[in-house]
Amino acid sequence: MIEIFMAGVARANPEAAVIDALDGVRRPDLILALGKAAVAMARPALSRFPGTPCLVVTNPENAATLDGAEVILGGHPVPDDGSLAAGQALLSRARALSAGQHCLVLVSGGGSALAVAPAGAMTLADKADVSRLLLGAGLDITAMNLVRQNLSLLKGGGLARALAPATAEALILSDVVGDDLAAIASGPMVPPLGTAAEAIDLLRRQDLWDRMPAAARDALGTAEPIATPEVTCRLVGSNRLSAEAMHAAAPDARLDPDPLVGDVSDAAARIVAVAQAGPGTTLWGGETTVILRGDGRGGRNQELALRVADALRGFDRPWAFLSGGTDGRDGPTDAAGALVDNGTLARAAARGCDVTAALARNDSYAVLAASGDLLMTGGTGTNVADLQILRVGG
């Protein structure tokens, strides 16, 4: 099963994807690369266009020295001082271009936190508080990005606006189910998902408005719509393509056309229903969400896997289930996810773990570490959301 999962990860190899996409790209006067895959995406671009000034923004785990490029490291999933410096550097480089010049922008997942440029009087602390609040509320990535775009000078087309009057084109590695370009890294090169008024309405409906920092409420309340220049954007990798690559590696499996999205408890129920339907292997792509109710450690893939194991307690067929993040990192942990089976709960119990209590406090990592079921791949240098595999024996 791990081999099948890694076939999906390999399809999202950012370096290969960019190499294939560079034919026909106009020689740029500047290369800007943003996201967890920024180094791998920038490397072939610099090889094709040597001597071009290049700024790369990524996370520490995926950092590397690139000849001819400046590399800035930002925080993820919560922005830090490096993220603030990265956002300022991106905007400064972009605004330095003039009419007649051209920029190649390389975008991948994680960019929302790795580079920030807070709107209004917001501080980095305000921005971090907003990120924590949205992550902990279980909002899907599109809803989170609607809010983040309207609190940023960079996201929601902000980078495209900073590049004008120069021209630009973007190559994008999607970490968003459905590949909405406005949601990938919060859409720095495309118009925003919605207005500030719509972001406020969302926050009110989710009972989050009064918990937002005062400066964030002020920034949303005073925001004015700004036109975003049209930019050519091309998708070079996605969750769908990686799920199809898993299917190519396991042609006898069934690839579910409906991605796994929404709350982990609902996704787990869907997986359990497939398991109970009979033998076979089923593949998914997607990205679930978790509502944080405790102070435990884990991530959406680990919690999904543990919920499946708990729900299949006593199931009379041999089974195994893998859920992993293609970036090799599930939440703030060193695991990509988990690979659970019939013996997971017994192994955890033998180490003194209470699965019900662990799930109540979002502490899936501790249980899966005890049972020996963590999926450890290391950082992959890419990010196209999550992949899942269920195998049920006869």
Short mmCIF file of C-alpha atoms in Angstrom, two decimals:
data_model
loop_
_atom_site.label_atom_id
_atom_site.label_comp_id
_atom_site.label_asym_id
_atom_site.label_seq_id
_atom_site.Cartn_x
_atom_site.Cartn_y
_atom_site.Cartn_z
CA MET A 1 0.00 0.00 0.00
CA ILE A 2 2.85 2.37 0.73
CA GLU A 3 4.17 1.78 -2.80
CA ILE A 4 0.79 2.77 -4.24
CA PHE A 5 0.71 5.90 -2.08
CA MET A 6 4.23 6.86 -3.15
CA ALA A 7 3.24 6.46 -6.82
CA GLY A 8 0.74 9.24 -6.21
CA VAL A 9 3.39 11.37 -4.51
CA ALA A 10 5.79 10.79 -7.40
CA ARG A 11 3.21 12.08 -9.90
CA ALA A 12 3.32 15.40 -8.07
CA ASN A 13 7.11 15.69 -8.41
CA PRO A 14 7.41 19.45 -8.85
CA GLU A 15 10.70 19.44 -10.75
CA ALA A 16 9.44 17.07 -13.42
CA ALA A 17 6.14 18.96 -13.66
CA VAL A 18 7.87 22.29 -14.24
CA ILE A 19 10.30 20.84 -16.80
CA ASP A 20 7.34 19.60 -18.83
CA ALA A 21 5.62 23.00 -18.59
CA LEU A 22 8.53 25.31 -19.47
CA ASP A 23 8.25 24.87 -23.24
CA GLY A 24 6.70 28.05 -24.58
CA VAL A 25 7.33 30.09 -21.44
CA ARG A 26 8.59 33.58 -22.25
CA ARG A 27 12.06 34.33 -20.88
CA PRO A 28 11.39 36.14 -17.61
CA ASP A 29 13.11 39.13 -16.04
CA LEU A 30 12.28 37.73 -12.60
CA ILE A 31 11.38 34.34 -11.14
CA LEU A 32 9.31 34.18 -7.95
CA ALA A 33 8.70 30.78 -6.33
CA LEU A 34 6.40 30.34 -3.34
CA GLY A 35 5.34 27.21 -1.43
CA LYS A 36 6.54 23.91 -0.03
CA ALA A 37 7.66 22.86 -3.52
CA ALA A 38 9.28 26.21 -4.35
CA VAL A 39 12.88 24.96 -4.43
CA ALA A 40 12.07 22.00 -6.66
CA MET A 41 9.99 24.19 -8.97
CA ALA A 42 12.62 26.93 -9.18
CA ARG A 43 15.53 24.61 -9.95
CA PRO A 44 14.50 23.70 -13.53
CA ALA A 45 13.37 27.27 -14.21
CA LEU A 46 16.81 28.59 -13.26
CA SER A 47 18.40 25.91 -15.41
CA ARG A 48 16.29 26.96 -18.40
CA PHE A 49 16.77 30.69 -17.78
CA PRO A 50 20.24 31.07 -16.21
CA GLY A 51 21.11 34.46 -14.78
CA THR A 52 17.49 35.42 -14.13
CA PRO A 53 17.00 37.00 -10.70
CA CYS A 54 15.09 34.57 -8.50
CA LEU A 55 13.44 34.72 -5.08
CA VAL A 56 12.35 31.45 -3.44
CA VAL A 57 10.07 31.27 -0.40
CA THR A 58 9.64 27.87 1.26
CA ASN A 59 9.65 26.03 4.60
CA PRO A 60 12.83 24.96 6.41
CA GLU A 61 12.37 21.26 5.70
CA ASN A 62 12.30 21.79 1.94
CA ALA A 63 15.02 24.44 1.85
CA ALA A 64 18.15 24.09 -0.28
CA THR A 65 20.81 26.37 -1.70
CA LEU A 66 20.14 27.37 -5.30
CA ASP A 67 22.83 29.14 -7.29
CA GLY A 68 21.50 32.50 -8.40
CA ALA A 69 18.52 32.49 -6.06
CA GLU A 70 17.71 34.09 -2.73
CA VAL A 71 15.92 31.65 -0.44
CA ILE A 72 13.73 32.89 2.43
CA LEU A 73 12.21 30.50 4.96
CA GLY A 74 8.74 31.06 6.36
CA GLY A 75 6.69 29.36 9.04
CA HIS A 76 4.04 26.70 8.45
CA PRO A 77 1.23 26.09 9.31
CA VAL A 78 1.39 29.28 11.43
CA PRO A 79 3.27 32.25 9.92
CA ASP A 80 6.35 33.60 11.68
CA ASP A 81 8.90 36.41 11.31
CA GLY A 82 10.35 34.64 8.28
CA SER A 83 6.89 34.62 6.68
CA LEU A 84 6.62 38.37 7.21
CA ALA A 85 10.06 38.96 5.67
CA ALA A 86 9.12 36.71 2.76
CA GLY A 87 5.91 38.60 2.06
CA GLN A 88 7.70 41.94 2.10
CA ALA A 89 10.44 40.60 -0.20
CA LEU A 90 7.95 39.21 -2.72
CA LEU A 91 6.06 42.49 -2.91
CA SER A 92 9.28 44.52 -3.14
CA ARG A 93 10.69 42.39 -5.97
CA ALA A 94 7.37 42.48 -7.82
CA ARG A 95 6.93 46.25 -7.54
CA ALA A 96 10.46 46.82 -8.91
CA LEU A 97 9.48 45.50 -12.34
CA SER A 98 8.33 47.97 -14.99
CA ALA A 99 6.18 47.91 -18.11
CA GLY A 100 7.58 45.59 -20.76
CA GLN A 101 9.20 43.24 -18.25
CA HIS A 102 7.96 39.74 -17.45
CA CYS A 103 7.78 37.54 -14.36
CA LEU A 104 7.49 33.76 -14.04
CA VAL A 105 5.67 32.85 -10.82
CA LEU A 106 5.84 29.31 -9.42
CA VAL A 107 3.16 28.54 -6.82
CA SER A 108 2.64 25.47 -4.62
CA GLY A 109 0.78 24.54 -1.46
CA GLY A 110 1.73 26.07 1.87
CA GLY A 111 2.20 29.55 0.47
CA SER A 112 -0.61 30.98 2.60
CA ALA A 113 1.48 30.75 5.76
CA LEU A 114 4.99 30.90 4.27
CA ALA A 115 4.59 34.49 3.05
CA VAL A 116 2.35 37.06 4.67
CA ALA A 117 1.71 40.77 4.16
CA PRO A 118 -0.97 41.76 6.68
CA ALA A 119 -3.52 44.37 5.63
CA GLY A 120 -4.33 47.50 7.57
CA ALA A 121 -2.83 47.77 11.04
CA MET A 122 -2.57 44.01 11.55
CA THR A 123 0.60 42.65 13.11
CA LEU A 124 2.20 39.28 12.57
CA ALA A 125 0.75 38.21 15.91
CA ASP A 126 -2.72 39.15 14.67
CA LYS A 127 -2.12 37.14 11.50
CA ALA A 128 -0.96 34.12 13.49
CA ASP A 129 -4.00 34.37 15.77
CA VAL A 130 -6.28 34.38 12.72
CA SER A 131 -4.53 31.31 11.29
CA ARG A 132 -4.85 29.40 14.56
CA LEU A 133 -8.51 30.36 14.90
CA LEU A 134 -9.38 29.24 11.35
CA LEU A 135 -7.38 26.01 11.59
CA GLY A 136 -8.99 25.10 14.90
CA ALA A 137 -12.54 25.78 13.70
CA GLY A 138 -12.50 22.97 11.15
CA LEU A 139 -13.13 25.26 8.15
CA ASP A 140 -12.24 23.84 4.75
CA ILE A 141 -9.35 25.45 2.87
CA THR A 142 -11.61 27.50 0.61
CA ALA A 143 -13.38 29.11 3.56
CA MET A 144 -10.06 29.78 5.31
CA ASN A 145 -8.61 31.37 2.20
CA LEU A 146 -11.62 33.63 1.69
CA VAL A 147 -10.79 35.20 5.04
CA ARG A 148 -7.01 35.19 4.61
CA GLN A 149 -7.18 36.77 1.16
CA ASN A 150 -9.10 39.74 2.45
CA LEU A 151 -6.59 40.26 5.25
CA SER A 152 -3.55 40.31 2.95
CA LEU A 153 -1.73 42.55 0.49
CA LEU A 154 -0.28 39.43 -1.15
CA LYS A 155 -3.05 36.86 -1.41
CA GLY A 156 -6.22 36.99 -3.50
CA GLY A 157 -4.38 38.49 -6.48
CA GLY A 158 -2.19 40.78 -4.40
CA LEU A 159 1.03 39.55 -6.00
CA ALA A 160 -0.43 39.97 -9.49
CA ARG A 161 -1.44 43.53 -8.62
CA ALA A 162 2.05 44.25 -7.28
CA LEU A 163 3.61 43.03 -10.55
CA ALA A 164 1.58 45.40 -12.74
CA PRO A 165 2.35 47.02 -15.14
CA ALA A 166 4.78 44.18 -15.90
CA THR A 167 3.32 40.98 -17.34
CA ALA A 168 3.36 37.60 -15.63
CA GLU A 169 2.53 33.92 -16.04
CA ALA A 170 2.20 31.30 -13.32
CA LEU A 171 2.84 27.57 -13.09
CA ILE A 172 0.84 26.09 -10.23
CA LEU A 173 1.05 22.84 -8.27
CA SER A 174 -2.37 22.39 -6.68
CA ASP A 175 -2.85 21.21 -3.10
CA VAL A 176 -6.57 21.97 -3.23
CA VAL A 177 -9.25 19.43 -4.08
CA GLY A 178 -11.02 20.72 -7.18
CA ASP A 179 -7.98 22.80 -8.20
CA ASP A 180 -9.54 26.22 -7.59
CA LEU A 181 -6.64 28.55 -8.41
CA ALA A 182 -8.02 31.13 -5.98
CA ALA A 183 -7.57 28.70 -3.11
CA ILE A 184 -4.03 27.41 -3.84
CA ALA A 185 -1.64 29.36 -1.56
CA SER A 186 -4.61 31.73 -1.14
CA GLY A 187 -4.46 32.67 -4.84
CA PRO A 188 -1.68 35.28 -5.11
CA MET A 189 -2.06 35.47 -8.90
CA VAL A 190 -5.85 35.36 -9.35
CA PRO A 191 -8.80 37.45 -8.13
CA PRO A 192 -9.99 36.70 -4.58
CA LEU A 193 -12.60 34.07 -3.77
CA GLY A 194 -14.95 36.75 -2.53
CA THR A 195 -15.25 40.16 -0.95
CA ALA A 196 -14.41 41.31 2.54
CA ALA A 197 -18.14 41.54 3.22
CA GLU A 198 -18.50 37.86 2.33
CA ALA A 199 -15.60 36.99 4.62
CA ILE A 200 -17.28 38.87 7.47
CA ASP A 201 -20.55 37.03 6.81
CA LEU A 202 -18.74 33.68 6.89
CA LEU A 203 -17.05 34.50 10.18
CA ARG A 204 -20.34 35.57 11.73
CA ARG A 205 -22.08 32.39 10.58
CA GLN A 206 -19.29 30.32 12.11
CA ASP A 207 -19.43 32.29 15.38
CA LEU A 208 -15.84 33.41 14.84
CA TRP A 209 -16.25 37.14 14.21
CA ASP A 210 -16.09 38.23 17.84
CA ARG A 211 -13.03 36.00 18.39
CA MET A 212 -11.05 37.66 15.58
CA PRO A 213 -8.32 40.17 16.55
CA ALA A 214 -9.61 43.75 16.57
CA ALA A 215 -7.15 44.80 13.85
CA ALA A 216 -8.42 41.99 11.61
CA ARG A 217 -12.02 43.08 12.10
CA ASP A 218 -10.99 46.66 11.28
CA ALA A 219 -9.12 45.58 8.14
CA LEU A 220 -12.09 43.61 6.85
CA GLY A 221 -14.50 46.39 7.71
CA THR A 222 -12.57 49.04 5.77
CA ALA A 223 -11.41 46.96 2.76
CA GLU A 224 -12.23 48.22 -0.73
CA PRO A 225 -12.40 46.07 -3.91
CA ILE A 226 -9.36 46.37 -6.24
CA ALA A 227 -9.20 45.01 -9.80
CA THR A 228 -6.71 42.18 -10.40
CA PRO A 229 -4.80 41.99 -13.73
CA GLU A 230 -5.42 38.89 -15.82
CA VAL A 231 -2.53 36.43 -15.60
CA THR A 232 -1.98 33.19 -17.55
CA CYS A 233 -2.00 30.36 -15.00
CA ARG A 234 -1.26 26.72 -15.82
CA LEU A 235 -1.81 23.75 -13.52
CA VAL A 236 1.21 21.40 -13.52
CA GLY A 237 0.17 18.93 -10.79
CA SER A 238 -2.88 18.20 -8.64
CA ASN A 239 -4.56 15.82 -6.22
CA ARG A 240 -6.66 14.39 -9.02
CA LEU A 241 -3.60 13.57 -11.14
CA SER A 242 -1.91 11.91 -8.17
CA ALA A 243 -4.99 9.82 -7.41
CA GLU A 244 -5.00 8.70 -11.05
CA ALA A 245 -1.31 7.77 -10.70
CA MET A 246 -2.19 5.56 -7.73
CA HIS A 247 -4.82 3.90 -9.90
CA ALA A 248 -2.23 3.29 -12.61
CA ALA A 249 -0.04 1.61 -9.99
CA ALA A 250 -2.99 -0.51 -8.78
CA PRO A 251 -5.18 -1.02 -11.86
CA ASP A 252 -7.38 -3.62 -10.14
CA ALA A 253 -8.40 -1.08 -7.51
CA ARG A 254 -11.40 1.21 -7.73
CA LEU A 255 -10.72 4.95 -7.85
CA ASP A 256 -13.62 6.72 -6.18
CA PRO A 257 -14.47 9.77 -8.33
CA ASP A 258 -15.77 11.65 -5.28
CA PRO A 259 -12.90 13.02 -3.16
CA LEU A 260 -12.79 12.56 0.60
CA VAL A 261 -13.61 15.98 2.02
CA GLY A 262 -15.37 17.41 5.04
CA ASP A 263 -15.07 16.46 8.69
CA VAL A 264 -12.97 13.38 9.50
CA SER A 265 -15.86 11.69 11.30
CA ASP A 266 -18.05 11.87 8.18
CA ALA A 267 -15.18 10.70 5.97
CA ALA A 268 -14.50 7.79 8.31
CA ALA A 269 -18.15 6.71 8.12
CA ARG A 270 -17.95 6.75 4.34
CA ILE A 271 -14.80 4.59 4.35
CA VAL A 272 -16.32 2.12 6.81
CA ALA A 273 -19.39 1.75 4.56
CA VAL A 274 -17.11 0.84 1.65
CA ALA A 275 -15.25 -1.69 3.82
CA GLN A 276 -18.51 -3.32 4.88
CA ALA A 277 -19.66 -3.62 1.26
CA GLY A 278 -17.14 -6.38 0.58
CA PRO A 279 -13.60 -7.25 -0.54
CA GLY A 280 -11.50 -5.05 -2.79
CA THR A 281 -9.21 -2.05 -2.90
CA THR A 282 -10.52 1.51 -3.08
CA LEU A 283 -8.52 4.69 -3.71
CA TRP A 284 -9.32 8.29 -2.89
CA GLY A 285 -7.84 11.73 -3.10
CA GLY A 286 -9.06 14.61 -1.00
CA GLU A 287 -8.54 16.73 2.10
CA THR A 288 -10.56 16.37 5.27
CA THR A 289 -10.91 18.76 8.19
CA VAL A 290 -10.68 18.38 11.96
CA ILE A 291 -12.41 20.42 14.63
CA LEU A 292 -9.94 20.80 17.50
CA ARG A 293 -11.59 20.00 20.82
CA GLY A 294 -8.51 19.02 22.82
CA ASP A 295 -4.84 19.73 23.26
CA GLY A 296 -3.51 16.49 21.80
CA ARG A 297 -1.10 16.02 18.91
CA GLY A 298 -1.97 14.72 15.46
CA GLY A 299 -3.27 15.69 12.04
CA ARG A 300 -6.28 15.09 9.83
CA ASN A 301 -4.83 11.93 8.22
CA GLN A 302 -3.87 10.38 11.56
CA GLU A 303 -7.25 11.16 13.09
CA LEU A 304 -9.09 9.83 10.03
CA ALA A 305 -7.11 6.59 10.14
CA LEU A 306 -7.67 6.13 13.87
CA ARG A 307 -11.40 6.82 13.50
CA VAL A 308 -11.60 4.17 10.77
CA ALA A 309 -9.77 1.67 12.99
CA ASP A 310 -12.10 2.45 15.90
CA ALA A 311 -15.22 2.10 13.73
CA LEU A 312 -14.00 -1.23 12.28
CA ARG A 313 -13.38 -2.69 15.74
CA GLY A 314 -14.29 -6.37 15.52
CA PHE A 315 -14.79 -6.31 11.71
CA ASP A 316 -14.61 -9.92 10.52
CA ARG A 317 -12.56 -9.44 7.36
CA PRO A 318 -8.84 -8.60 7.10
CA TRP A 319 -8.44 -4.96 6.20
CA ALA A 320 -5.91 -2.13 6.05
CA PHE A 321 -6.34 1.61 5.54
CA LEU A 322 -3.76 4.26 4.66
CA SER A 323 -4.26 7.99 4.80
CA GLY A 324 -1.35 10.32 4.13
CA GLY A 325 -0.42 13.86 3.23
CA THR A 326 1.55 14.06 -0.01
CA ASP A 327 3.92 16.59 1.57
CA GLY A 328 5.00 14.01 4.14
CA ARG A 329 3.71 16.11 7.02
CA ASP A 330 0.32 15.68 8.67
CA GLY A 331 -0.44 18.66 10.87
CA PRO A 332 2.39 19.78 13.18
CA THR A 333 3.95 16.29 13.32
CA ASP A 334 6.77 14.35 11.69
CA ALA A 335 4.37 11.76 10.23
CA ALA A 336 2.67 11.85 6.82
CA GLY A 337 -0.34 10.03 8.24
CA ALA A 338 -1.01 6.43 9.23
CA LEU A 339 -1.45 2.89 7.95
CA VAL A 340 -3.87 1.02 10.24
CA ASP A 341 -5.29 -2.52 10.19
CA ASN A 342 -7.19 -5.13 12.21
CA GLY A 343 -4.50 -5.18 14.89
CA THR A 344 -4.12 -1.45 15.49
CA LEU A 345 -6.44 -1.18 18.49
CA ALA A 346 -5.03 -4.28 20.20
CA ARG A 347 -1.46 -3.04 19.79
CA ALA A 348 -2.44 0.37 21.16
CA ALA A 349 -4.32 -1.15 24.10
CA ALA A 350 -1.31 -3.29 24.95
CA ARG A 351 0.64 -0.06 25.38
CA GLY A 352 -2.03 1.41 27.66
CA CYS A 353 -3.74 3.68 25.13
CA ASP A 354 -7.41 4.63 25.41
CA VAL A 355 -8.53 5.31 21.82
CA THR A 356 -11.85 6.93 22.74
CA ALA A 357 -10.16 9.39 25.11
CA ALA A 358 -7.42 10.09 22.59
CA LEU A 359 -9.89 10.96 19.83
CA ALA A 360 -11.79 13.22 22.22
CA ARG A 361 -8.66 15.29 22.77
CA ASN A 362 -7.33 15.03 19.16
CA ASP A 363 -4.37 12.94 20.30
CA SER A 364 -4.15 10.44 17.44
CA TYR A 365 -0.35 10.65 17.14
CA ALA A 366 0.27 9.14 20.57
CA VAL A 367 -1.97 6.14 19.88
CA LEU A 368 -0.57 5.48 16.42
CA ALA A 369 3.00 5.81 17.68
CA ALA A 370 2.21 3.24 20.35
CA SER A 371 0.64 0.84 17.83
CA GLY A 372 3.50 1.31 15.36
CA ASP A 373 1.17 2.56 12.62
CA LEU A 374 2.49 6.04 11.82
CA LEU A 375 3.27 6.58 8.14
CA MET A 376 6.76 8.11 8.04
CA THR A 377 7.97 9.30 4.63
CA GLY A 378 9.94 12.42 5.50
CA GLY A 379 9.35 15.66 3.64
CA THR A 380 8.56 14.98 -0.02
CA GLY A 381 9.15 18.46 -1.44
CA THR A 382 5.67 18.57 -2.92
CA ASN A 383 2.09 19.07 -1.72
CA VAL A 384 -1.11 18.05 -3.51
CA ALA A 385 -3.32 17.41 -0.46
CA ASP A 386 -4.03 13.85 0.75
CA LEU A 387 -4.35 10.31 -0.64
CA GLN A 388 -6.14 7.32 0.87
CA ILE A 389 -6.17 3.56 0.22
CA LEU A 390 -8.53 0.95 1.68
CA ARG A 391 -7.90 -2.76 1.17
CA VAL A 392 -10.42 -5.38 2.35
CA GLY A 393 -9.73 -9.11 2.08
CA GLY A 394 -12.14 -11.91 1.32
#
